[in-house]
Coordinates of C-alpha atoms and ligand atoms in Angstrom, one line a residue:
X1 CA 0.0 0.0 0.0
X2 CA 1.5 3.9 -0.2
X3 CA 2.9 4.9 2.7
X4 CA 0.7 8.4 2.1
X5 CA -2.7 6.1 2.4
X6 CA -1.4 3.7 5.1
X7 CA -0.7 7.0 7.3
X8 CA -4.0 8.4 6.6
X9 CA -6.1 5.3 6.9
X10 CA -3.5 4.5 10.1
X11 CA -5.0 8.2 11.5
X12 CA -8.7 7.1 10.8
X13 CA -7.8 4.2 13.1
X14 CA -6.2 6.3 15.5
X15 CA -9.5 8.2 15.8
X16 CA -11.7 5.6 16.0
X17 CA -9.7 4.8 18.9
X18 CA -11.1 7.3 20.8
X19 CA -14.4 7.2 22.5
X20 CA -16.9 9.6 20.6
X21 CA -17.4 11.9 23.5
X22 CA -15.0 11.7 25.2
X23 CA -16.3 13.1 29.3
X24 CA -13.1 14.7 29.7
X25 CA -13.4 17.5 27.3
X26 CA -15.5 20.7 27.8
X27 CA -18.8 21.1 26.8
X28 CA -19.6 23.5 23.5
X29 CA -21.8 26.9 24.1
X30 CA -25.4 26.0 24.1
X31 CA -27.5 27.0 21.5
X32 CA -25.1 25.2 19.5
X33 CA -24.6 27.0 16.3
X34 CA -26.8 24.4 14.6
X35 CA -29.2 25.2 16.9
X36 CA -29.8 29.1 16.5
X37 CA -29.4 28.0 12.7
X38 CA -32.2 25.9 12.4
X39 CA -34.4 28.7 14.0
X40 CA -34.0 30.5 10.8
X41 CA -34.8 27.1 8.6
X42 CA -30.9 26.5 8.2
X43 CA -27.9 24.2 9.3
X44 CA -24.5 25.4 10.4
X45 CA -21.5 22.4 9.8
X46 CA -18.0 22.4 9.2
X47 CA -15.5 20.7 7.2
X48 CA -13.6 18.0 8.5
X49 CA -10.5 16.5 7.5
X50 CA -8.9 12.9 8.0
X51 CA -5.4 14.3 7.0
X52 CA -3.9 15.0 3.2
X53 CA -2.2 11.6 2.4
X54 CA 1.6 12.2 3.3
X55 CA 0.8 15.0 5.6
X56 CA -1.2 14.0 8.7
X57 CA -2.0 16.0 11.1
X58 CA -6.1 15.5 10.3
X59 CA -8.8 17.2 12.7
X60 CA -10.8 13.8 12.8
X61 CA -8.3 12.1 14.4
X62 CA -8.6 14.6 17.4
X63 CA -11.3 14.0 19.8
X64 CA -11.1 17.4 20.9
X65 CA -12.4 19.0 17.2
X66 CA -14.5 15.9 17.2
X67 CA -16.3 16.6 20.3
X68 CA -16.8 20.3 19.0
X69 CA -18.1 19.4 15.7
X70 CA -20.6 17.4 17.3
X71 CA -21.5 19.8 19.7
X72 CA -22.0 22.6 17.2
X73 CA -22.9 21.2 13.9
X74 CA -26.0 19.8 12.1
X75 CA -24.0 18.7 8.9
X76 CA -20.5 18.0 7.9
X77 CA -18.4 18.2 4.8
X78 CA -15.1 16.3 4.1
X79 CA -12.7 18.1 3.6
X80 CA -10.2 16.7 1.1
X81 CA -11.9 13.1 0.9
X82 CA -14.5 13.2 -1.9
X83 CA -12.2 14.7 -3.9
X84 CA -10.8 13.2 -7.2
X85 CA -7.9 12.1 -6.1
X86 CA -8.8 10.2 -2.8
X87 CA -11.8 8.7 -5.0
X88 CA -10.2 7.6 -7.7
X89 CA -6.3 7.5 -7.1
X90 CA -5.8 5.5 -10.0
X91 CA -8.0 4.7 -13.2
X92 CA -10.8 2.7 -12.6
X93 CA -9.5 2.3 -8.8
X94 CA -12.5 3.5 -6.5
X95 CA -11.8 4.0 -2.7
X96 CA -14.6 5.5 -0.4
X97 CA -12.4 4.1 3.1
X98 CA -11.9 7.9 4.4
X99 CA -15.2 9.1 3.0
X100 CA -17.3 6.4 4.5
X101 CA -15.7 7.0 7.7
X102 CA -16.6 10.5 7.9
X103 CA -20.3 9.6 6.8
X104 CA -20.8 6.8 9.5
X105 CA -19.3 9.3 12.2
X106 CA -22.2 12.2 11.0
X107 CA -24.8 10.0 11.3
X108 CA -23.8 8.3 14.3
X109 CA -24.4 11.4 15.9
X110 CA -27.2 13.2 13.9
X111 CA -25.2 15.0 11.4
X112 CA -25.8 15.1 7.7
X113 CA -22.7 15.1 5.2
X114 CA -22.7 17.2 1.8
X115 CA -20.8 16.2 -0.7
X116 CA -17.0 18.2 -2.1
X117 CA -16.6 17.5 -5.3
X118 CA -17.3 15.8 -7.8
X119 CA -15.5 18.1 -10.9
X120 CA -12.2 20.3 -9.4
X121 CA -12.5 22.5 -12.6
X122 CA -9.0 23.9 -12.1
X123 CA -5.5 22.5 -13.6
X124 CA -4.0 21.9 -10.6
X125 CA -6.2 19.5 -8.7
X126 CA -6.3 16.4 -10.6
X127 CA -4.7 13.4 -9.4
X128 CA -1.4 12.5 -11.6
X129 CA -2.6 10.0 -13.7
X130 CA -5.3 12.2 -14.9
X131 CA -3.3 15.2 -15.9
X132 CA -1.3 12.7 -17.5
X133 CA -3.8 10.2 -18.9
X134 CA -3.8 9.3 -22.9
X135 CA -7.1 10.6 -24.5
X136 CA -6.6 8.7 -27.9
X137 CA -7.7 9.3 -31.3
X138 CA -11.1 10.1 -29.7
X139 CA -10.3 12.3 -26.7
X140 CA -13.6 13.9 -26.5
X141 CA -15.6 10.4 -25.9
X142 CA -12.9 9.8 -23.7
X143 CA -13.4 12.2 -21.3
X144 CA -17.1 12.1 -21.6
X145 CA -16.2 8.4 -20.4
X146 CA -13.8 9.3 -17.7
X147 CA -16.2 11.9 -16.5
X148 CA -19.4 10.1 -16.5
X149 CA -17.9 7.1 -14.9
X150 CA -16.3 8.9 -11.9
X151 CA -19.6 11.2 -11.4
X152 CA -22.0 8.3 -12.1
X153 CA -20.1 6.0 -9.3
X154 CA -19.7 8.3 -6.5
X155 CA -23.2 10.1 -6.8
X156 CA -24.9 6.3 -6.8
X157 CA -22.2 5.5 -4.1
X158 CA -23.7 7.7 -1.6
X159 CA -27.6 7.8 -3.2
X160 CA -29.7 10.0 -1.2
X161 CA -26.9 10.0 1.9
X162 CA -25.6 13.1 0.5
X163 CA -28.0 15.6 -0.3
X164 CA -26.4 18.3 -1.6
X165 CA -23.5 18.2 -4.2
X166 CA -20.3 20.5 -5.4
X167 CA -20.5 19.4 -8.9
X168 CA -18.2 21.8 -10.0
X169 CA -15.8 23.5 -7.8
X170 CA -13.7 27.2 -9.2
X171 CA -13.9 27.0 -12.6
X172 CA -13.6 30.8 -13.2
X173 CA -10.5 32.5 -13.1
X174 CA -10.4 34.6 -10.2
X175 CA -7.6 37.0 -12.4
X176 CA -9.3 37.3 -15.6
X177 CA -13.1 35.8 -15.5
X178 CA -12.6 33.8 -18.1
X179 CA -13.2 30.2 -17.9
X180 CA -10.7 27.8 -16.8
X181 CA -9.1 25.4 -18.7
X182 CA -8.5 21.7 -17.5
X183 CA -7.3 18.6 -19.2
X184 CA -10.9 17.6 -19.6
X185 CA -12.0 20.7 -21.1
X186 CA -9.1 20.7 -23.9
X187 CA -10.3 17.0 -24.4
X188 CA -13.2 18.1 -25.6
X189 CA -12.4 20.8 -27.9
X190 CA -11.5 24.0 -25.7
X191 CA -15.4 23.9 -24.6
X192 CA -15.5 24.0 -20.7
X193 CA -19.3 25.0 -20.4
X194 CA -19.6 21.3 -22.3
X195 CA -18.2 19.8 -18.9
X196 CA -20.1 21.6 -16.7
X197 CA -22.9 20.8 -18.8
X198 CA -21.9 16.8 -18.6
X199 CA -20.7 17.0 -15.2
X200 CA -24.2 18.8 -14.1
X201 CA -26.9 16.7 -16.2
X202 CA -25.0 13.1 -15.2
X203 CA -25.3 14.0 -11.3
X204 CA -28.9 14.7 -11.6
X205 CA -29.6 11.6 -13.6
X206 CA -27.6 9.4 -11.1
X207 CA -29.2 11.3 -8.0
X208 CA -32.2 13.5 -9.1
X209 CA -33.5 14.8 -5.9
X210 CA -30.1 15.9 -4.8
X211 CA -29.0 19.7 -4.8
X212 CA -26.6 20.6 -7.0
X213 CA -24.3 23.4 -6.4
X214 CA -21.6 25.3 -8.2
X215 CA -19.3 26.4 -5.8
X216 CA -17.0 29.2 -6.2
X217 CA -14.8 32.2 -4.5
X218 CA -15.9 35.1 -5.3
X219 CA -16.2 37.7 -2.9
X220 CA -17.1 41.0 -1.6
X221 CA -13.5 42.2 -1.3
X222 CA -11.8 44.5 -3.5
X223 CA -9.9 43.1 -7.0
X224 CA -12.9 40.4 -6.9
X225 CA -14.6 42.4 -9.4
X226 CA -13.3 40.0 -12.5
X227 CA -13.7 36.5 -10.8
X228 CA -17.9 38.3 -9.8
X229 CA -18.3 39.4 -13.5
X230 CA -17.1 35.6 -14.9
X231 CA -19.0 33.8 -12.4
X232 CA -22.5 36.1 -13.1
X233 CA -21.5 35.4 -16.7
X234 CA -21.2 31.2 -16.3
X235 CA -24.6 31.4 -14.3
X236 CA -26.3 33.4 -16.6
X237 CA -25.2 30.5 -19.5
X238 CA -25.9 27.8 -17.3
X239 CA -29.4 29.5 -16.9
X240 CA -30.2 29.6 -20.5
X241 CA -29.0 26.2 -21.6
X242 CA -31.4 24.8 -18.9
X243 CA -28.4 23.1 -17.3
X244 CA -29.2 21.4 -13.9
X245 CA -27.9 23.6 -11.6
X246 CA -29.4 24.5 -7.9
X247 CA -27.6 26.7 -6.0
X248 CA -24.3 29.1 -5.8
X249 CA -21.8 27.7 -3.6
X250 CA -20.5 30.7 -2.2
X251 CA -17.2 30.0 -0.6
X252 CA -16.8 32.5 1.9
X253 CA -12.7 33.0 2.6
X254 CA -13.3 36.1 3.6
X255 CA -10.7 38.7 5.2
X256 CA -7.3 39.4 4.0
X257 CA -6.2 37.5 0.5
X258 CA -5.2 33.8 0.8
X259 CA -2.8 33.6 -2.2
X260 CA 1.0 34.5 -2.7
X261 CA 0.4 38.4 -3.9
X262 CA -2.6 39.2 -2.4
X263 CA -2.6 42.3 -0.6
X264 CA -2.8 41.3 3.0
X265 CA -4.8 44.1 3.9
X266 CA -7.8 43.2 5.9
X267 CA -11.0 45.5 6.2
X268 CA -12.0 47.0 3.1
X269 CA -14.9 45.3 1.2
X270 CA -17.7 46.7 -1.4
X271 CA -21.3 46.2 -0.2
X272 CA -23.2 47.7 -2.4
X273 CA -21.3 45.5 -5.4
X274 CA -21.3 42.4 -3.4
X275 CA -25.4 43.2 -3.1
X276 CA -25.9 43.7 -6.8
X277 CA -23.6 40.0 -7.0
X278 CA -26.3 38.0 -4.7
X279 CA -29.3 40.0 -6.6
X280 CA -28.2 39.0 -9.7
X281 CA -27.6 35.4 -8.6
X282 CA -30.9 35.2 -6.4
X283 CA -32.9 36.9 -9.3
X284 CA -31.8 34.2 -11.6
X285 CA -33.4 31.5 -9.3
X286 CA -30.6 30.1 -7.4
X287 CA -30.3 29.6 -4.1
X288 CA -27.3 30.1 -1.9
X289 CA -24.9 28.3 0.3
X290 CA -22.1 29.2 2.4
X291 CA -19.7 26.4 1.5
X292 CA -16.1 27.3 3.3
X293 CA -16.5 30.2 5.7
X294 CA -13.5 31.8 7.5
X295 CA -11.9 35.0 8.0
X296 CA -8.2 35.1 7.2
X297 CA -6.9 37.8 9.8
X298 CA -3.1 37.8 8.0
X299 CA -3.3 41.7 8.2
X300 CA -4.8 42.4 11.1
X301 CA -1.9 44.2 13.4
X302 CA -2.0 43.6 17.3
X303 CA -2.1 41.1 20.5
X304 CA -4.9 38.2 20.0
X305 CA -8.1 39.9 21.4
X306 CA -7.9 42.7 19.2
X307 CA -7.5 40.5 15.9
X308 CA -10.1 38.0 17.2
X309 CA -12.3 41.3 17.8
X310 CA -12.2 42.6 14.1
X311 CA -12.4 39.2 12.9
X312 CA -16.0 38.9 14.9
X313 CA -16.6 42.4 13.5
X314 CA -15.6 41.5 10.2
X315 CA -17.8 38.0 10.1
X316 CA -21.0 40.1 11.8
X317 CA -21.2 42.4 9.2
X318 CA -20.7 39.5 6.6
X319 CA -22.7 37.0 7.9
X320 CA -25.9 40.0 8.4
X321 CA -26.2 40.5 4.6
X322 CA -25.8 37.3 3.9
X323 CA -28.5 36.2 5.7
X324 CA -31.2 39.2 4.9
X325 CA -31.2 36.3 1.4
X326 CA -33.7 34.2 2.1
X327 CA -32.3 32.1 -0.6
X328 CA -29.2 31.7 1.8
X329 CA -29.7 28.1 3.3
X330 CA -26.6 26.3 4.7
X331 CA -23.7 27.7 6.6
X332 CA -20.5 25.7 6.8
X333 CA -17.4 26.6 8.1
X334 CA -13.7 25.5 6.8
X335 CA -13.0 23.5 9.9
X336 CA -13.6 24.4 13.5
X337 CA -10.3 25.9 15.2
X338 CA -7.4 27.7 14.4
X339 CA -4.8 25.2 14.3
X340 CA -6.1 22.6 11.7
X341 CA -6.9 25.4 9.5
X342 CA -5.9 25.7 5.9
X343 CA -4.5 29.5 6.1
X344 CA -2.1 28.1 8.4
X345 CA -0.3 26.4 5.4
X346 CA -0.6 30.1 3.7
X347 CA 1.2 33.1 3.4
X348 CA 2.1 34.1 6.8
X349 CA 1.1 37.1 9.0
X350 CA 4.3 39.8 8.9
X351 CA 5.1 38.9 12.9
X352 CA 5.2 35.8 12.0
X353 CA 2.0 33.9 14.5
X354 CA -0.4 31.5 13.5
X355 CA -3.4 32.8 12.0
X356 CA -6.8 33.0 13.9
X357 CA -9.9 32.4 11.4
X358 CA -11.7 30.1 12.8
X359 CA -14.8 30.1 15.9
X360 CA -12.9 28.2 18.3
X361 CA -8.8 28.6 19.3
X362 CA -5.9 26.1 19.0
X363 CA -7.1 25.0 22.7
X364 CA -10.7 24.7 21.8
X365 CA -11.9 27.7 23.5
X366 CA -14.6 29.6 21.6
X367 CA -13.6 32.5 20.5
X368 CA -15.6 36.2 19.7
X369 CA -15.8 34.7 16.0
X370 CA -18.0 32.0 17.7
X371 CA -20.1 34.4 19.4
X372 CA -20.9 36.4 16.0
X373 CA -22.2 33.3 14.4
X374 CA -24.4 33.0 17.1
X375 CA -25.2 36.6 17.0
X376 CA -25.7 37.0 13.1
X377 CA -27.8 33.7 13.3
X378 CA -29.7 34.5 16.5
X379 CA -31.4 37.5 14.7
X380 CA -31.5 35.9 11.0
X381 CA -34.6 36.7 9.6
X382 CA -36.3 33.4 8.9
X383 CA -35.7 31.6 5.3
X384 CA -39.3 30.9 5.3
X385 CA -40.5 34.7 6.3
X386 CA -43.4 35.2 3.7
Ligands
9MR401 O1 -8.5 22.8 2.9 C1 -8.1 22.0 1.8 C2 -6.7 21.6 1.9 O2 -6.5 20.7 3.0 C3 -6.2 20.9 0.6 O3 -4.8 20.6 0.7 C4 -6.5 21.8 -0.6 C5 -6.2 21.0 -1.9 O4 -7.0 19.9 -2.1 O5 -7.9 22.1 -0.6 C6 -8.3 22.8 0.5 O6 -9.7 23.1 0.4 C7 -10.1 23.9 -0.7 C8 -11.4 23.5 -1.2 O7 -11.4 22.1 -1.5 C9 -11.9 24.4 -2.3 N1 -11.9 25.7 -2.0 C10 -10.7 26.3 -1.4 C11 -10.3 25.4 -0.2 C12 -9.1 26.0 0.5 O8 -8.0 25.9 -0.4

C-alpha cells in the first residue's frame, strides 16, 4: 500500500480509537450554532478532515475537534476526501475508506454530510494520472467516459446519503473571469461549459432529488470584481441552456487574501457591489450556500483579542447580509479551530503567529468569531419569512 494512504487510513484508526465523547473534554456553548441555525430554517456544519495523504496531522483524528463538531454542527463536509484524487487515485481504482468513515461518524451522531466534489474544474487539482492520462484518437468520448464514470459511481455510491452536491468547484479565473481550462476541457475541444454541462446533467440523472451546487470564490473584497463578473457570466449560461444547476456555492474565505500576492490588507470590502452580485444570482433563481467560511486575519496588526475582535466584527457584518437572502440556506465553516486550519499552510502574518480564522482557538476555547455566528444567526430573519 503507499505509505501516504497507510498514514491516513492509520489516522482514521487512530481516531476511532477514541471514544466519541470523550467526558473529559468541555462542553460547547449552548444553542449550538446548529441550533440558533435551524431557528431560521438553516444548518451550520463544518469541514472535516482525515489528514492530506503524506501530511497528517487530520482534525478527525482529534477527539477534541471531534467533540466540537458534534457539539456545534447539524451537517459535515469532508474536507479533502471526496475529492478526485482520494476517489479515484488510479484509473478505474474507486476507494470510499476515508469518505465512508466520515459519513458513519455524522450519522452516528445526527449529522448530515454534503458532498465536495465531484468536478475540481481547475488545472492543478487532478490526481497524476489524470493530468497525465492518454485521450486517444477520440479524446472527446474519452473524457465524456472518464467523466461520466467517476460522477456516475460516487453520486450512486452515496444515493440519497448526501444531499447536496459540489458538482463543480472554481472554474472561473479569479484573475481574468474567463473560464478555466483543465485537461478535460481541452479533451473536448476547448469547450469547458460542455463539462459543466456533462458534469451537471450526469449527477442529476444518477441522484435527481439531490441539490446541485456550483461552488466558487468570489467575494465582496476589493480586486474580486473579475472573478464576480465571470462567475455572473457562467450562471447566466448555465441559466439559458437549462443546465441542472441549484444553488451558488459561495465560498466565503473572507478577510485578507489567501494567495502568494494578495494584498494582506484586511477590512476593506464593497457592499453595495457584493449586493448587486447575490441580486443577480438570487434573481436568476438560485439559491445560496455558504460552503467554506473563514476570516483570514493575515493583516490584522495587534495582540490576540484585538484581531479576534475585528475578525468577529468582520464576520457580523458579513454574515448580516448574507442572511437578509432568504435564498441563503446552509452555513458551513472551513473547519472548526485555528490550528487545523488551511490559512495556516498560507502566506504568513508579517510577525510571524499562527493565523486566527476560525470560531474556536488552538485549545478549543470559543472565540468572539463564535459568538458572531451565534449573533448573526440568533437575529437571521427566517428563510421561510413570507
Ligand atoms: O482545505 C483543503 C486543503 O486541505 C487541501 O490541501 C486543498 C487542496 O486539495 O484544498 C483545501 O480546500 C479547498 C477546497 O477544496 C476548495 N476551496 C478552497 C479550499 C481551500 O484551499
Amino acid at each position: 500500500m503507499d505509505p501516504t494512504r497507510r498514514q491516513a487510513l492509520a489516522l482514521g484508526a487512530a481516531a476511532a480509537a477514541f471514544p466519541a465523547t470523550a467526558a473529559s473534554l468541555p462542553a460547547t456553548p449552548k444553542p449550538s450554532l446548529n441550533a440558533l441555525a435551524r431557528r431560521g430554517g438553516r444548518r451550520f456544519g463544518s469541514a472535516v478532515g482525515t489528514g492530506w495523504p503524506g501530511r497528517g496531522g487530520g482534525a478527525f483524528a482529534d477527539p477534541r475537534y471531534r467533540r466540537i463538531v458534534e457539539g456545534e454542527c447539524g451537517l459535515i463536509v469532508p474536507e479533502n476526501e471526496l475529492k478526485w484524487s482520494w476517489v479515484q487515485p488510479r484509473p478505474g481504482v474507486f476507494d470510499f475508506a476515508a469518505a465512508d468513515r466520515l459519513l458513519g461518524w455524522a450519522s452516528a451522531h445526527g449529522m448530515a454530510m454534503r458532498g465536495h466534489n465531484l468536478v475540481w474544474h481547475h488545472p492543478h487539482w487532478w490526481p497524476a494520472w489524470v493530468t497525465s492520462h492518454d485521450f486517444g484518437a477520440r479524446p472527446a468520448s474519452e473524457a465524456e467516459r472518464l467523466l461520466t464514470t467517476h460522477i456516475d459511481t460516487v453520486c450512486r455510491r452515496y444515493g440519497a446519503r448526501i444531499a447536496s452536491w459540489d458538482v463543480i468547484n472554481e472554474a472561473v479565473d479569479a484573475g481574468t473571469g474567463e473560464m478555466r481550462e483543465t485537461v478535460f476541457s481541452r479533451a473536448m475541444g476547448g469547450r469547458p461549459d460542455d463539462v459543466l454541462d456533462l458534469a451537471f446533467r450526469t449527477a442529476r440523472a444518477a441522484v435527481p432529488h439531490c441539490q446541485l451546487v456550483y461552488n466558487d470564490y468570489m467575494s465582496w473584497e476589493p480586486g474580486n470584481e473579475k472573478h464576480r463578473a465571470g462567475v455572473l457570466r457562467l450562471l447566466e449560461r448555465l441559466r439559458k441552456r437549462g443546465t441542472p444547476v441549484d444553488a451558488l456555492g459561495v465560498q466565503s474565505h473572507i478577510g485578507s487574501g489567501n494567495n502568494p500576492g494578495d494584498p494582506s490588507i484586511f477590512g476593506p470590502h464593497d457592499e453595495g457591489a457584493w449586493r448587486r452580485f447575490l441580486d443577480e444570482v438570487t434573481g436568476m433563481g438560485y439559491q445560496l450556500l455558504i460552503t467554506e467560511f473563514d476570516v483570514n486575519d493575515r493583516g490584522i496588526v495587534g495582540d490576540a483579542a484585538a484581531r479576534d475582535r475585528a475578525v468577529a466584527d468582520y464576520a457580523k457584518a458579513y454574515l448580516d447580509l448574507m442572511l437578509s437572502y432568504r435564498q441563503l440556506g446552509d452555513i458551513l465553516a472551513w473547519g472548526m479551530t485555528d490550528d487545523r486550519s488551511w490559512l495556516q499552510e498560507r502566506p504568513g502574518r508579517a510577525d510571524g503567529r499562527p493565523k486566527r480564522p476560525c470560531p474556536y482557538d488552538a485549545q478549543g476555547r470559543p472565540k468572539p468569531l463564535r459568538a458572531a455566528i451565534a449573533a448573526a444567526l440568533a437575529h437571521a430573519p427566517s428563510r421561510h419569512r413570507a
